[in-house]
Amino acid sequence: MNRTVRSLGPGECADLIRSTGSLVVLTGAGLSTAAGIPDFRGPKGLYVTRKYNPDLVFSIDHFRRDPLLFYQFTQDFMGLSKDIRPTFTHRALSSFEECGLIDGIITQNIDALHHQAGSRRVIELHGSYWSATCTRCQKGDVSGATCAWWDKAIRTSSRAPIVCCPVCGSVIKPDVVFFGEAVKDFEEAAAMVSRCDLLLVLGSSLAVYPAAVLPKMASGTVIVVNQGEVMLSPGRGRYFINQDLNDYFQAVAEELGVDVP
Ligand SMILES: [Zn+2]
């Protein structure tokens, strides 16, 4: 077996995208940090600088006992993230879907930027900050279709608020997957990956479950675009591009002749 790490130019990548029968895209934290979202696990992340304990902030058991820590963290996180916009790559993926070039996106990110960019078929494995559910009456999307209410409640209070259900008054929890909760729609994601001919992995080091296992389920070509180390062994039909994601994708979109707004 050829164990050499192989790269791929934007032109060759565009050729593969053009000629494939079924393309699925898996996106990770690298796409969100490029949009200006702080990587809360990184060396300068919120966990370190603000002394948040990641195991407690996103622990479902701790949230049920005392949701205040999570809401304090969220208020800080939203404060840092309020000006985020989809990146070129987010917008390009939406245009690719419109042109019929991609079948769907699987993301580990909780920022809903794929939806904001206009992508329709998106599986959010770790859920999303932009919808929420009451912990007692389980009323879905309590804060409205756009979650403007949740957004406003978090951003405008001077003290960290605990957001409560307008129907029953119980604590509201965003639909983010906490530690101790199952990831969402994993079987559907796995089926999509095993069916596709081409899997594009964008901005993920593939170090964290479940992203780590998905590329191993792909029987076709896998192209990983990520700056830094990637936890996937080289092999036949696997390509690794260690470049800036947006620069690379801009070149791919040009090669494909797809207009990205
Ligand atoms: Zn309720």
mmCIF file of N, CA, C and O in Angstrom, residues 120-161:
data_model
loop_
_atom_site.group_PDB
_atom_site.id
_atom_site.type_symbol
_atom_site.label_atom_id
_atom_site.label_comp_id
_atom_site.label_asym_id
_atom_site.label_seq_id
_atom_site.Cartn_x
_atom_site.Cartn_y
_atom_site.Cartn_z
ATOM 1 N N ARG A 120 -28.827 23.822 2.921
ATOM 2 C CA ARG A 120 -30.112 23.243 3.342
ATOM 3 C C ARG A 120 -29.945 21.893 4.023
ATOM 4 O O ARG A 120 -30.514 21.639 5.057
ATOM 5 N N ARG A 121 -29.161 21.001 3.391
ATOM 6 C CA ARG A 121 -29.035 19.662 3.970
ATOM 7 C C ARG A 121 -27.809 19.642 4.891
ATOM 8 O O ARG A 121 -26.682 19.437 4.443
ATOM 9 N N VAL A 122 -28.041 19.895 6.164
ATOM 10 C CA VAL A 122 -26.944 19.971 7.134
ATOM 11 C C VAL A 122 -27.263 19.083 8.328
ATOM 12 O O VAL A 122 -28.335 19.199 8.924
ATOM 13 N N ILE A 123 -26.349 18.190 8.669
ATOM 14 C CA ILE A 123 -26.478 17.400 9.897
ATOM 15 C C ILE A 123 -25.551 18.026 10.938
ATOM 16 O O ILE A 123 -24.338 18.119 10.724
ATOM 17 N N GLU A 124 -26.137 18.472 12.057
ATOM 18 C CA GLU A 124 -25.328 19.087 13.126
ATOM 19 C C GLU A 124 -25.141 18.055 14.231
ATOM 20 O O GLU A 124 -25.997 17.883 15.098
ATOM 21 N N LEU A 125 -24.005 17.365 14.191
ATOM 22 C CA LEU A 125 -23.768 16.244 15.119
ATOM 23 C C LEU A 125 -23.811 16.683 16.581
ATOM 24 O O LEU A 125 -24.244 15.938 17.446
ATOM 25 N N HIS A 126 -23.324 17.899 16.846
ATOM 26 C CA HIS A 126 -23.283 18.398 18.217
ATOM 27 C C HIS A 126 -24.395 19.411 18.493
ATOM 28 O O HIS A 126 -24.327 20.167 19.450
ATOM 29 N N GLY A 127 -25.412 19.424 17.625
ATOM 30 C CA GLY A 127 -26.530 20.334 17.835
ATOM 31 C C GLY A 127 -26.171 21.758 17.468
ATOM 32 O O GLY A 127 -25.199 22.012 16.753
ATOM 33 N N SER A 128 -26.969 22.700 17.989
ATOM 34 C CA SER A 128 -26.770 24.097 17.623
ATOM 35 C C SER A 128 -27.170 24.999 18.781
ATOM 36 O O SER A 128 -28.085 24.695 19.548
ATOM 37 N N TYR A 129 -26.471 26.133 18.876
ATOM 38 C CA TYR A 129 -26.799 27.143 19.877
ATOM 39 C C TYR A 129 -28.068 27.902 19.514
ATOM 40 O O TYR A 129 -28.650 28.598 20.323
ATOM 41 N N TRP A 130 -28.501 27.782 18.258
ATOM 42 C CA TRP A 130 -29.533 28.700 17.766
ATOM 43 C C TRP A 130 -30.941 28.133 17.788
ATOM 44 O O TRP A 130 -31.850 28.688 17.213
ATOM 45 N N SER A 131 -31.101 26.995 18.435
ATOM 46 C CA SER A 131 -32.449 26.583 18.794
ATOM 47 C C SER A 131 -32.359 26.082 20.225
ATOM 48 O O SER A 131 -31.267 25.790 20.728
ATOM 49 N N ALA A 132 -33.505 26.000 20.896
ATOM 50 C CA ALA A 132 -33.495 25.670 22.321
ATOM 51 C C ALA A 132 -34.773 24.933 22.686
ATOM 52 O O ALA A 132 -35.785 25.034 21.988
ATOM 53 N N THR A 133 -34.697 24.199 23.785
ATOM 54 C CA THR A 133 -35.848 23.407 24.218
ATOM 55 C C THR A 133 -36.021 23.564 25.721
ATOM 56 O O THR A 133 -35.041 23.593 26.468
ATOM 57 N N CYS A 134 -37.260 23.639 26.163
ATOM 58 C CA CYS A 134 -37.549 23.716 27.595
ATOM 59 C C CYS A 134 -37.216 22.372 28.247
ATOM 60 O O CYS A 134 -37.551 21.321 27.713
ATOM 61 N N THR A 135 -36.568 22.421 29.407
ATOM 62 C CA THR A 135 -36.175 21.178 30.076
ATOM 63 C C THR A 135 -37.367 20.474 30.742
ATOM 64 O O THR A 135 -37.269 19.321 31.108
ATOM 65 N N ARG A 136 -38.492 21.179 30.906
ATOM 66 C CA ARG A 136 -39.643 20.499 31.507
ATOM 67 C C ARG A 136 -40.714 20.131 30.471
ATOM 68 O O ARG A 136 -41.037 18.973 30.298
ATOM 69 N N CYS A 137 -41.243 21.127 29.754
ATOM 70 C CA CYS A 137 -42.359 20.815 28.854
ATOM 71 C C CYS A 137 -41.872 20.376 27.476
ATOM 72 O O CYS A 137 -42.687 20.007 26.633
ATOM 73 N N GLN A 138 -40.520 20.414 27.253
ATOM 74 C CA GLN A 138 -39.928 19.904 26.017
ATOM 75 C C GLN A 138 -40.460 20.598 24.774
ATOM 76 O O GLN A 138 -40.415 20.048 23.686
ATOM 77 N N LYS A 139 -40.962 21.805 24.953
ATOM 78 C CA LYS A 139 -41.465 22.532 23.804
ATOM 79 C C LYS A 139 -40.276 22.907 22.922
ATOM 80 O O LYS A 139 -39.360 23.593 23.362
ATOM 81 N N GLY A 140 -40.282 22.410 21.695
ATOM 82 C CA GLY A 140 -39.153 22.650 20.801
ATOM 83 C C GLY A 140 -39.099 24.093 20.354
ATOM 84 O O GLY A 140 -40.119 24.759 20.266
ATOM 85 N N ASP A 141 -37.909 24.563 20.107
ATOM 86 C CA ASP A 141 -37.704 25.892 19.545
ATOM 87 C C ASP A 141 -38.545 26.955 20.252
ATOM 88 O O ASP A 141 -39.259 27.728 19.616
ATOM 89 N N VAL A 142 -38.461 26.973 21.583
ATOM 90 C CA VAL A 142 -39.275 27.888 22.382
ATOM 91 C C VAL A 142 -39.023 29.352 22.061
ATOM 92 O O VAL A 142 -39.844 30.200 22.343
ATOM 93 N N SER A 143 -37.864 29.625 21.487
ATOM 94 C CA SER A 143 -37.522 31.037 21.302
ATOM 95 C C SER A 143 -37.823 31.522 19.893
ATOM 96 O O SER A 143 -37.345 32.564 19.479
ATOM 97 N N GLY A 144 -38.619 30.789 19.151
ATOM 98 C CA GLY A 144 -39.005 31.253 17.824
ATOM 99 C C GLY A 144 -38.089 30.738 16.744
ATOM 100 O O GLY A 144 -36.998 30.247 17.010
ATOM 101 N N ALA A 145 -38.530 30.889 15.511
ATOM 102 C CA ALA A 145 -37.812 30.298 14.388
ATOM 103 C C ALA A 145 -36.370 30.788 14.281
ATOM 104 O O ALA A 145 -35.462 30.030 13.998
ATOM 105 N N THR A 146 -36.137 32.033 14.497
ATOM 106 C CA THR A 146 -34.778 32.562 14.337
ATOM 107 C C THR A 146 -34.027 32.619 15.666
ATOM 108 O O THR A 146 -32.862 32.979 15.714
ATOM 109 N N CYS A 147 -34.698 32.281 16.735
ATOM 110 C CA CYS A 147 -34.099 32.316 18.064
ATOM 111 C C CYS A 147 -33.647 33.726 18.454
ATOM 112 O O CYS A 147 -32.717 33.901 19.230
ATOM 113 N N ALA A 148 -34.320 34.712 17.917
ATOM 114 C CA ALA A 148 -33.970 36.096 18.232
ATOM 115 C C ALA A 148 -34.145 36.379 19.724
ATOM 116 O O ALA A 148 -33.381 37.130 20.326
ATOM 117 N N TRP A 149 -35.141 35.741 20.284
ATOM 118 C CA TRP A 149 -35.432 35.970 21.699
ATOM 119 C C TRP A 149 -34.294 35.457 22.587
ATOM 120 O O TRP A 149 -33.805 36.134 23.481
ATOM 121 N N TRP A 150 -33.836 34.246 22.288
ATOM 122 C CA TRP A 150 -32.714 33.642 23.016
ATOM 123 C C TRP A 150 -31.454 34.496 22.858
ATOM 124 O O TRP A 150 -30.762 34.809 23.814
ATOM 125 N N ASP A 151 -31.241 34.887 21.626
ATOM 126 C CA ASP A 151 -30.093 35.701 21.276
ATOM 127 C C ASP A 151 -30.083 36.997 22.095
ATOM 128 O O ASP A 151 -29.094 37.359 22.729
ATOM 129 N N LYS A 152 -31.253 37.655 22.128
ATOM 130 C CA LYS A 152 -31.371 38.929 22.825
ATOM 131 C C LYS A 152 -31.217 38.733 24.334
ATOM 132 O O LYS A 152 -30.537 39.509 25.011
ATOM 133 N N ALA A 153 -31.828 37.691 24.859
ATOM 134 C CA ALA A 153 -31.765 37.439 26.303
ATOM 135 C C ALA A 153 -30.321 37.264 26.762
ATOM 136 O O ALA A 153 -29.920 37.745 27.811
ATOM 137 N N ILE A 154 -29.526 36.580 25.932
ATOM 138 C CA ILE A 154 -28.139 36.337 26.297
ATOM 139 C C ILE A 154 -27.299 37.607 26.168
ATOM 140 O O ILE A 154 -26.486 37.927 27.009
ATOM 141 N N ARG A 155 -27.543 38.356 25.120
ATOM 142 C CA ARG A 155 -26.631 39.456 24.808
ATOM 143 C C ARG A 155 -26.895 40.745 25.581
ATOM 144 O O ARG A 155 -26.012 41.557 25.753
ATOM 145 N N THR A 156 -28.139 40.966 25.987
ATOM 146 C CA THR A 156 -28.434 42.288 26.516
ATOM 147 C C THR A 156 -28.387 42.365 28.046
ATOM 148 O O THR A 156 -28.342 43.439 28.594
ATOM 149 N N SER A 157 -28.394 41.250 28.725
ATOM 150 C CA SER A 157 -28.397 41.314 30.186
ATOM 151 C C SER A 157 -27.014 41.658 30.709
ATOM 152 O O SER A 157 -26.022 41.159 30.216
ATOM 153 N N SER A 158 -26.971 42.491 31.708
ATOM 154 C CA SER A 158 -25.677 42.822 32.293
ATOM 155 C C SER A 158 -25.201 41.676 33.185
ATOM 156 O O SER A 158 -24.017 41.433 33.312
ATOM 157 N N ARG A 159 -26.146 40.987 33.803
ATOM 158 C CA ARG A 159 -25.772 39.809 34.589
ATOM 159 C C ARG A 159 -26.187 38.570 33.834
ATOM 160 O O ARG A 159 -27.180 38.567 33.118
ATOM 161 N N ALA A 160 -25.403 37.515 34.001
ATOM 162 C CA ALA A 160 -25.717 36.283 33.285
ATOM 163 C C ALA A 160 -27.115 35.813 33.650
ATOM 164 O O ALA A 160 -27.407 35.548 34.807
ATOM 165 N N PRO A 161 -28.011 35.742 32.679
ATOM 166 C CA PRO A 161 -29.373 35.320 32.974
ATOM 167 C C PRO A 161 -29.521 33.811 32.810
ATOM 168 O O PRO A 161 -28.800 33.191 32.048
#
